[in-house]
Amino acid sequence: MTPSNRDFIYTAQPSRVVFARGSFQRLAHEVEQVGARRALVLCTPQQVDQAEAASRLLGPLSAGVFPGAEMHVPIESARRAREYAREVGADCAVAVGGGSTIGLGKAIALESSMPIIAVPTTYAGSEMTPIYGITDAGEKKTGRDQKVLPRTVIYDPELSIGLPVRMSVVSGINAIAHAAEGLYARDGNPVMSLMAEEGIRAMTAGLREIARNPSDFSARSDCLYGAWLCGSVLGHVGMALHHKLCHTLGGSFNLPHAETHTIVLAHALAYNSAAAPEAMGRIARALGTSDASDGIFNLASDLGAPLALRDIGMAESDLARACDIALSNPYWNPRPLERAALMDLLSDAWTGKRPSAPVIAA
Ligand code: NAD
């Protein structure tokens, strides 16, 4: 059989998605649907009010609130949460929050196999993936396991209405990064490409509107819809250079997750532009521009997002080490990784320079 450029393998990730303004009110029903009787509500210390509201909605189905979620899921907080879940006899985790809180739910599920109900309040997309990450002795280890894929996801725009504009913008561009890399993924497929393009389109429109009016429910709804689509892409296909660079910068240099994605994306797309022309065309179309990298840079700069790694805590003297780490165990990428070009990419991202189209040797 001769392979055509349409050949693909698509394995759907089973999850139930409930998407509506006010759908948070269905929480108890959704817990019953997964057959659970004692749901432990997880949150960060900043989101206790929303977690307590969840606990009240659950009534007798609530096993209490654990407000110990932290960025990058340190193993100590995972152990505390697992122990607490055992103590209170939890048979289900309800994660109310962003990627850090959903990540804590995944750490519990990885050990106990209990179902997770995710109620995302950012646009990072972890709720749609079987990917977990736990940080032990300063090193973040990630893996894939179907046990950690949330069984049910409740998307309610009322819960993200209070997400500050700056966090909304960086979180939204973090989501766009999943879709953008999904469009040139080696194991991509036509279904994910449709979702990726629509996800970028919805997120871009929603973010531009949120910057004008953060309380606009329809814009919040567009962003959550985009988050669902972009998160699904992350859950189904492999990521490339952009995600490798961001994992390196976050994991080894402790840079903030969503901001790092926001700064690096335009540069990673410029690096890959000539090697993935069809994907770049689709990204640009979804952004409403003629060039993918330029479109991302303009979106971030129009909406007041950070543009330079030096402004979020990266030392110039660490760029060469970051480049070495990213090259040491690379992800597949449409354009081969070249050290000199990657150093240029990192220097441009460090200063916040608008990326220019790369010159590729013939
Ligand atoms: P986060 O979960 O760390 O949240 C950042 C802060 O914003 C927290 O203090 C949180 O309580 C607060 N917050 C969240 N929603 C809010 C709201 N609506 N209103 C006010 N404050 C709110 O941030 P994130 O960007 O969602 O997640 C980042 C983490 O998720 C990283 O560790 C990243 O590696 C991980 N992640 C994992 C996956 C995956 O598939 N496993 C995907 C994306 C991100």
Short mmCIF file of N, CA and C in Angstrom, two decimals, residues 204-347:
data_model
loop_
_atom_site.label_atom_id
_atom_site.label_comp_id
_atom_site.label_asym_id
_atom_site.label_seq_id
_atom_site.Cartn_x
_atom_site.Cartn_y
_atom_site.Cartn_z
N THR A 204 -8.24 33.43 20.18
CA THR A 204 -7.78 34.76 19.78
C THR A 204 -8.93 35.77 19.90
N ALA A 205 -10.09 35.40 19.37
CA ALA A 205 -11.24 36.31 19.44
C ALA A 205 -11.61 36.58 20.90
N GLY A 206 -11.63 35.53 21.71
CA GLY A 206 -12.01 35.68 23.12
C GLY A 206 -11.03 36.56 23.88
N LEU A 207 -9.74 36.34 23.66
CA LEU A 207 -8.73 37.12 24.41
C LEU A 207 -8.80 38.60 24.05
N ARG A 208 -8.98 38.88 22.75
CA ARG A 208 -9.05 40.30 22.35
C ARG A 208 -10.25 40.98 23.01
N GLU A 209 -11.34 40.24 23.15
CA GLU A 209 -12.54 40.82 23.76
C GLU A 209 -12.36 40.95 25.29
N ILE A 210 -11.74 39.95 25.90
CA ILE A 210 -11.52 40.00 27.36
C ILE A 210 -10.65 41.20 27.72
N ALA A 211 -9.66 41.51 26.87
CA ALA A 211 -8.79 42.66 27.15
C ALA A 211 -9.61 43.95 27.18
N ARG A 212 -10.69 44.01 26.37
CA ARG A 212 -11.56 45.19 26.37
C ARG A 212 -12.54 45.13 27.53
N ASN A 213 -13.09 43.95 27.78
CA ASN A 213 -14.12 43.82 28.81
C ASN A 213 -13.99 42.47 29.51
N PRO A 214 -13.23 42.44 30.62
CA PRO A 214 -12.96 41.16 31.30
C PRO A 214 -14.20 40.45 31.80
N SER A 215 -15.33 41.19 31.95
CA SER A 215 -16.54 40.54 32.49
C SER A 215 -17.49 40.06 31.40
N ASP A 216 -17.03 40.05 30.15
CA ASP A 216 -17.90 39.63 29.05
C ASP A 216 -18.01 38.09 29.04
N PHE A 217 -19.20 37.60 29.35
CA PHE A 217 -19.38 36.14 29.44
C PHE A 217 -19.18 35.45 28.11
N SER A 218 -19.58 36.14 27.06
CA SER A 218 -19.45 35.49 25.76
C SER A 218 -17.96 35.34 25.39
N ALA A 219 -17.14 36.34 25.74
CA ALA A 219 -15.70 36.23 25.48
C ALA A 219 -15.07 35.17 26.37
N ARG A 220 -15.50 35.11 27.63
CA ARG A 220 -14.99 34.07 28.54
C ARG A 220 -15.36 32.69 28.01
N SER A 221 -16.55 32.60 27.46
CA SER A 221 -17.02 31.34 26.91
C SER A 221 -16.18 30.95 25.68
N ASP A 222 -15.88 31.93 24.82
CA ASP A 222 -15.02 31.66 23.65
C ASP A 222 -13.67 31.12 24.11
N CYS A 223 -13.10 31.74 25.15
CA CYS A 223 -11.77 31.30 25.61
C CYS A 223 -11.82 29.89 26.20
N LEU A 224 -12.87 29.58 26.95
CA LEU A 224 -12.96 28.23 27.52
C LEU A 224 -13.17 27.20 26.43
N TYR A 225 -13.97 27.57 25.43
CA TYR A 225 -14.19 26.69 24.28
C TYR A 225 -12.83 26.46 23.57
N GLY A 226 -12.08 27.54 23.38
CA GLY A 226 -10.73 27.42 22.79
C GLY A 226 -9.83 26.56 23.67
N ALA A 227 -9.94 26.73 24.99
CA ALA A 227 -9.10 25.95 25.91
C ALA A 227 -9.41 24.45 25.77
N TRP A 228 -10.69 24.13 25.64
CA TRP A 228 -11.08 22.73 25.46
C TRP A 228 -10.45 22.17 24.17
N LEU A 229 -10.61 22.91 23.08
CA LEU A 229 -10.09 22.42 21.80
C LEU A 229 -8.56 22.29 21.84
N CYS A 230 -7.90 23.33 22.32
CA CYS A 230 -6.42 23.33 22.33
C CYS A 230 -5.91 22.26 23.31
N GLY A 231 -6.57 22.11 24.46
CA GLY A 231 -6.17 21.08 25.43
C GLY A 231 -6.36 19.69 24.84
N SER A 232 -7.43 19.50 24.07
CA SER A 232 -7.65 18.19 23.43
C SER A 232 -6.51 17.86 22.49
N VAL A 233 -6.05 18.87 21.75
CA VAL A 233 -4.95 18.64 20.81
C VAL A 233 -3.71 18.19 21.60
N LEU A 234 -3.43 18.88 22.70
CA LEU A 234 -2.28 18.50 23.54
C LEU A 234 -2.40 17.06 24.03
N GLY A 235 -3.63 16.65 24.34
CA GLY A 235 -3.85 15.30 24.86
C GLY A 235 -3.71 14.21 23.80
N HIS A 236 -3.84 14.58 22.53
CA HIS A 236 -3.90 13.56 21.48
C HIS A 236 -2.64 13.43 20.63
N VAL A 237 -1.87 14.51 20.47
CA VAL A 237 -0.72 14.42 19.57
C VAL A 237 0.54 14.97 20.24
N GLY A 238 1.69 14.64 19.67
CA GLY A 238 2.97 14.99 20.29
C GLY A 238 3.34 16.46 20.05
N MET A 239 4.05 17.02 20.99
CA MET A 239 4.51 18.41 20.87
C MET A 239 5.97 18.43 20.40
N ALA A 240 6.46 19.63 20.02
CA ALA A 240 7.79 19.73 19.40
C ALA A 240 8.65 20.80 20.10
N LEU A 241 9.50 21.46 19.31
CA LEU A 241 10.52 22.38 19.86
C LEU A 241 9.98 23.37 20.88
N HIS A 242 8.85 24.01 20.56
CA HIS A 242 8.34 25.04 21.46
C HIS A 242 8.12 24.48 22.87
N HIS A 243 7.45 23.32 22.97
CA HIS A 243 7.18 22.75 24.29
C HIS A 243 8.46 22.28 24.97
N LYS A 244 9.42 21.79 24.18
CA LYS A 244 10.70 21.37 24.78
C LYS A 244 11.40 22.58 25.40
N LEU A 245 11.44 23.68 24.66
CA LEU A 245 12.10 24.88 25.19
C LEU A 245 11.40 25.36 26.46
N CYS A 246 10.07 25.37 26.43
CA CYS A 246 9.32 25.87 27.61
C CYS A 246 9.49 24.94 28.81
N HIS A 247 9.51 23.64 28.58
CA HIS A 247 9.73 22.72 29.71
C HIS A 247 11.12 22.92 30.28
N THR A 248 12.09 23.18 29.40
CA THR A 248 13.46 23.42 29.87
C THR A 248 13.51 24.70 30.69
N LEU A 249 12.93 25.77 30.15
CA LEU A 249 13.01 27.07 30.84
C LEU A 249 12.23 27.05 32.15
N GLY A 250 11.09 26.35 32.16
CA GLY A 250 10.30 26.26 33.40
C GLY A 250 10.95 25.31 34.39
N GLY A 251 11.33 24.13 33.89
CA GLY A 251 11.84 23.08 34.78
C GLY A 251 13.21 23.37 35.35
N SER A 252 14.14 23.87 34.52
CA SER A 252 15.52 24.05 35.00
C SER A 252 15.81 25.47 35.44
N PHE A 253 14.99 26.44 35.03
CA PHE A 253 15.29 27.84 35.39
C PHE A 253 14.12 28.49 36.13
N ASN A 254 13.12 27.66 36.44
CA ASN A 254 12.01 28.09 37.28
C ASN A 254 11.25 29.30 36.74
N LEU A 255 11.18 29.45 35.42
CA LEU A 255 10.42 30.57 34.85
C LEU A 255 8.93 30.24 34.92
N PRO A 256 8.07 31.27 35.05
CA PRO A 256 6.63 30.99 35.14
C PRO A 256 6.10 30.38 33.84
N HIS A 257 5.25 29.36 34.00
CA HIS A 257 4.82 28.49 32.90
C HIS A 257 4.15 29.25 31.73
N ALA A 258 3.02 29.91 32.02
CA ALA A 258 2.24 30.49 30.92
C ALA A 258 2.98 31.66 30.27
N GLU A 259 3.67 32.47 31.06
CA GLU A 259 4.43 33.61 30.53
C GLU A 259 5.53 33.11 29.59
N THR A 260 6.20 32.03 29.98
CA THR A 260 7.28 31.48 29.15
C THR A 260 6.73 31.03 27.80
N HIS A 261 5.60 30.32 27.82
CA HIS A 261 4.96 29.90 26.56
C HIS A 261 4.64 31.13 25.70
N THR A 262 4.13 32.16 26.35
CA THR A 262 3.70 33.36 25.62
C THR A 262 4.88 34.00 24.90
N ILE A 263 6.03 34.05 25.56
CA ILE A 263 7.20 34.71 24.96
C ILE A 263 7.82 33.84 23.87
N VAL A 264 7.94 32.55 24.13
CA VAL A 264 8.72 31.69 23.22
C VAL A 264 7.96 31.36 21.93
N LEU A 265 6.62 31.32 21.98
CA LEU A 265 5.86 30.76 20.85
C LEU A 265 6.17 31.43 19.50
N ALA A 266 6.18 32.76 19.46
CA ALA A 266 6.42 33.43 18.17
C ALA A 266 7.79 33.03 17.61
N HIS A 267 8.76 32.87 18.49
CA HIS A 267 10.12 32.53 18.05
C HIS A 267 10.21 31.08 17.56
N ALA A 268 9.52 30.18 18.28
CA ALA A 268 9.53 28.76 17.86
C ALA A 268 8.84 28.62 16.50
N LEU A 269 7.76 29.38 16.30
CA LEU A 269 7.06 29.30 15.00
C LEU A 269 7.93 29.87 13.88
N ALA A 270 8.65 30.94 14.16
CA ALA A 270 9.55 31.49 13.13
C ALA A 270 10.62 30.45 12.78
N TYR A 271 11.13 29.78 13.80
CA TYR A 271 12.17 28.74 13.58
C TYR A 271 11.62 27.66 12.65
N ASN A 272 10.37 27.26 12.88
CA ASN A 272 9.81 26.13 12.12
C ASN A 272 9.08 26.55 10.84
N SER A 273 9.01 27.85 10.57
CA SER A 273 8.07 28.32 9.54
C SER A 273 8.30 27.66 8.17
N ALA A 274 9.55 27.61 7.72
CA ALA A 274 9.78 27.08 6.37
C ALA A 274 9.61 25.57 6.31
N ALA A 275 9.72 24.91 7.46
CA ALA A 275 9.63 23.45 7.49
C ALA A 275 8.19 22.95 7.60
N ALA A 276 7.26 23.84 7.93
CA ALA A 276 5.87 23.39 8.12
C ALA A 276 4.92 24.43 7.52
N PRO A 277 5.02 24.65 6.20
CA PRO A 277 4.25 25.76 5.60
C PRO A 277 2.73 25.60 5.72
N GLU A 278 2.23 24.35 5.60
CA GLU A 278 0.77 24.18 5.65
C GLU A 278 0.26 24.54 7.04
N ALA A 279 0.96 24.05 8.06
CA ALA A 279 0.55 24.35 9.45
C ALA A 279 0.60 25.86 9.69
N MET A 280 1.66 26.49 9.19
CA MET A 280 1.79 27.94 9.44
C MET A 280 0.64 28.71 8.77
N GLY A 281 0.25 28.23 7.58
CA GLY A 281 -0.88 28.87 6.89
C GLY A 281 -2.16 28.77 7.72
N ARG A 282 -2.37 27.60 8.32
CA ARG A 282 -3.60 27.39 9.11
C ARG A 282 -3.55 28.21 10.41
N ILE A 283 -2.37 28.29 11.02
CA ILE A 283 -2.24 29.10 12.26
C ILE A 283 -2.52 30.57 11.92
N ALA A 284 -1.90 31.04 10.83
CA ALA A 284 -2.08 32.45 10.44
C ALA A 284 -3.56 32.73 10.15
N ARG A 285 -4.20 31.81 9.42
CA ARG A 285 -5.62 32.00 9.09
C ARG A 285 -6.46 32.10 10.36
N ALA A 286 -6.16 31.23 11.33
CA ALA A 286 -6.93 31.25 12.59
C ALA A 286 -6.67 32.53 13.38
N LEU A 287 -5.47 33.08 13.23
CA LEU A 287 -5.15 34.33 13.94
C LEU A 287 -5.68 35.55 13.20
N GLY A 288 -6.09 35.34 11.95
CA GLY A 288 -6.58 36.46 11.13
C GLY A 288 -5.44 37.31 10.60
N THR A 289 -4.27 36.68 10.35
CA THR A 289 -3.11 37.41 9.82
C THR A 289 -2.51 36.64 8.65
N SER A 290 -1.41 37.17 8.12
CA SER A 290 -0.79 36.46 7.00
C SER A 290 0.44 35.67 7.43
N ASP A 291 0.90 35.86 8.66
CA ASP A 291 2.11 35.16 9.10
C ASP A 291 1.91 34.67 10.55
N ALA A 292 2.16 33.38 10.77
CA ALA A 292 1.87 32.78 12.08
C ALA A 292 2.70 33.41 13.20
N SER A 293 4.00 33.49 13.00
CA SER A 293 4.88 34.00 14.05
C SER A 293 4.58 35.47 14.36
N ASP A 294 4.43 36.25 13.30
CA ASP A 294 4.10 37.67 13.46
C ASP A 294 2.76 37.84 14.17
N GLY A 295 1.81 37.00 13.80
CA GLY A 295 0.48 37.07 14.39
C GLY A 295 0.51 36.83 15.89
N ILE A 296 1.30 35.85 16.32
CA ILE A 296 1.41 35.57 17.76
C ILE A 296 2.11 36.73 18.47
N PHE A 297 3.18 37.24 17.85
CA PHE A 297 3.91 38.34 18.47
C PHE A 297 2.98 39.55 18.63
N ASN A 298 2.19 39.83 17.60
CA ASN A 298 1.27 40.98 17.67
C ASN A 298 0.18 40.76 18.72
N LEU A 299 -0.34 39.52 18.78
CA LEU A 299 -1.40 39.22 19.76
C LEU A 299 -0.86 39.50 21.18
N ALA A 300 0.33 38.97 21.47
CA ALA A 300 0.91 39.16 22.80
C ALA A 300 1.19 40.64 23.07
N SER A 301 1.76 41.33 22.08
CA SER A 301 2.11 42.73 22.34
C SER A 301 0.87 43.62 22.40
N ASP A 302 -0.13 43.37 21.55
CA ASP A 302 -1.38 44.16 21.60
C ASP A 302 -2.05 44.03 22.97
N LEU A 303 -1.97 42.83 23.56
CA LEU A 303 -2.72 42.57 24.79
C LEU A 303 -1.86 42.78 26.04
N GLY A 304 -0.67 43.35 25.86
CA GLY A 304 0.16 43.75 27.01
C GLY A 304 0.84 42.59 27.72
N ALA A 305 1.02 41.47 27.01
CA ALA A 305 1.70 40.31 27.63
C ALA A 305 3.21 40.54 27.64
N PRO A 306 3.94 39.84 28.51
CA PRO A 306 5.40 39.97 28.48
C PRO A 306 5.96 39.44 27.16
N LEU A 307 7.03 40.08 26.67
CA LEU A 307 7.60 39.70 25.38
C LEU A 307 9.05 39.24 25.49
N ALA A 308 9.66 39.41 26.68
CA ALA A 308 11.09 39.14 26.80
C ALA A 308 11.37 38.23 27.99
N LEU A 309 12.20 37.21 27.76
CA LEU A 309 12.55 36.31 28.86
C LEU A 309 13.28 37.06 29.97
N ARG A 310 14.01 38.12 29.60
CA ARG A 310 14.74 38.85 30.64
C ARG A 310 13.79 39.53 31.63
N ASP A 311 12.55 39.78 31.18
CA ASP A 311 11.58 40.44 32.07
C ASP A 311 10.87 39.45 33.00
N ILE A 312 11.08 38.16 32.80
CA ILE A 312 10.39 37.19 33.69
C ILE A 312 11.42 36.34 34.47
N GLY A 313 12.64 36.87 34.58
CA GLY A 313 13.59 36.24 35.51
C GLY A 313 14.68 35.40 34.88
N MET A 314 14.83 35.42 33.55
CA MET A 314 15.89 34.61 32.93
C MET A 314 17.19 35.42 32.89
N ALA A 315 18.30 34.78 33.29
CA ALA A 315 19.61 35.45 33.22
C ALA A 315 20.22 35.17 31.84
N GLU A 316 20.81 36.21 31.24
CA GLU A 316 21.40 36.04 29.90
C GLU A 316 22.50 34.96 29.95
N SER A 317 23.19 34.90 31.07
CA SER A 317 24.30 33.94 31.19
C SER A 317 23.82 32.49 31.20
N ASP A 318 22.51 32.28 31.39
CA ASP A 318 21.98 30.90 31.41
C ASP A 318 21.48 30.43 30.04
N LEU A 319 21.50 31.31 29.03
CA LEU A 319 20.90 30.93 27.74
C LEU A 319 21.63 29.74 27.10
N ALA A 320 22.96 29.73 27.19
CA ALA A 320 23.71 28.64 26.55
C ALA A 320 23.39 27.31 27.23
N ARG A 321 23.25 27.34 28.58
CA ARG A 321 22.94 26.10 29.29
C ARG A 321 21.53 25.63 28.92
N ALA A 322 20.60 26.59 28.80
CA ALA A 322 19.23 26.23 28.41
C ALA A 322 19.25 25.56 27.03
N CYS A 323 20.04 26.10 26.14
CA CYS A 323 20.14 25.55 24.78
C CYS A 323 20.68 24.12 24.83
N ASP A 324 21.72 23.91 25.65
CA ASP A 324 22.31 22.56 25.77
C ASP A 324 21.29 21.56 26.32
N ILE A 325 20.54 21.99 27.33
CA ILE A 325 19.56 21.07 27.94
C ILE A 325 18.49 20.72 26.90
N ALA A 326 18.02 21.76 26.18
CA ALA A 326 16.96 21.52 25.18
C ALA A 326 17.45 20.58 24.07
N LEU A 327 18.74 20.66 23.77
CA LEU A 327 19.30 19.81 22.71
C LEU A 327 19.63 18.41 23.20
N SER A 328 19.76 18.24 24.53
CA SER A 328 20.29 16.97 25.04
C SER A 328 19.28 15.83 24.90
N ASN A 329 17.99 16.15 25.00
CA ASN A 329 17.00 15.07 24.89
C ASN A 329 15.81 15.63 24.11
N PRO A 330 16.06 15.95 22.82
CA PRO A 330 15.06 16.75 22.09
C PRO A 330 13.79 15.98 21.76
N TYR A 331 12.68 16.74 21.56
CA TYR A 331 11.46 16.16 21.00
C TYR A 331 11.62 16.19 19.48
N TRP A 332 10.86 15.36 18.79
CA TRP A 332 10.84 15.45 17.32
C TRP A 332 10.41 16.87 16.94
N ASN A 333 11.00 17.40 15.84
CA ASN A 333 10.64 18.75 15.38
C ASN A 333 10.69 18.79 13.86
N PRO A 334 9.78 19.55 13.22
CA PRO A 334 9.78 19.53 11.75
C PRO A 334 11.09 20.05 11.13
N ARG A 335 11.76 20.97 11.81
CA ARG A 335 13.05 21.43 11.31
C ARG A 335 14.14 20.88 12.23
N PRO A 336 15.21 20.31 11.67
CA PRO A 336 16.26 19.80 12.54
C PRO A 336 16.76 20.88 13.51
N LEU A 337 17.21 20.44 14.67
CA LEU A 337 17.67 21.41 15.67
C LEU A 337 19.14 21.77 15.41
N GLU A 338 19.39 23.06 15.24
CA GLU A 338 20.75 23.52 14.98
C GLU A 338 21.13 24.46 16.11
N ARG A 339 22.28 24.18 16.75
CA ARG A 339 22.63 24.91 17.96
C ARG A 339 22.71 26.43 17.73
N ALA A 340 23.38 26.84 16.65
CA ALA A 340 23.56 28.29 16.44
C ALA A 340 22.20 28.97 16.25
N ALA A 341 21.33 28.33 15.48
CA ALA A 341 20.01 28.94 15.23
C ALA A 341 19.17 28.95 16.51
N LEU A 342 19.32 27.91 17.33
CA LEU A 342 18.57 27.89 18.59
C LEU A 342 19.08 28.95 19.56
N MET A 343 20.38 29.18 19.54
CA MET A 343 20.93 30.26 20.39
C MET A 343 20.38 31.61 19.93
N ASP A 344 20.27 31.80 18.62
CA ASP A 344 19.69 33.06 18.10
C ASP A 344 18.24 33.19 18.57
N LEU A 345 17.51 32.06 18.47
CA LEU A 345 16.10 32.06 18.91
C LEU A 345 16.01 32.50 20.38
N LEU A 346 16.84 31.86 21.22
CA LEU A 346 16.78 32.16 22.66
C LEU A 346 17.21 33.60 22.94
N SER A 347 18.22 34.10 22.21
CA SER A 347 18.66 35.50 22.45
C SER A 347 17.56 36.47 22.04
#
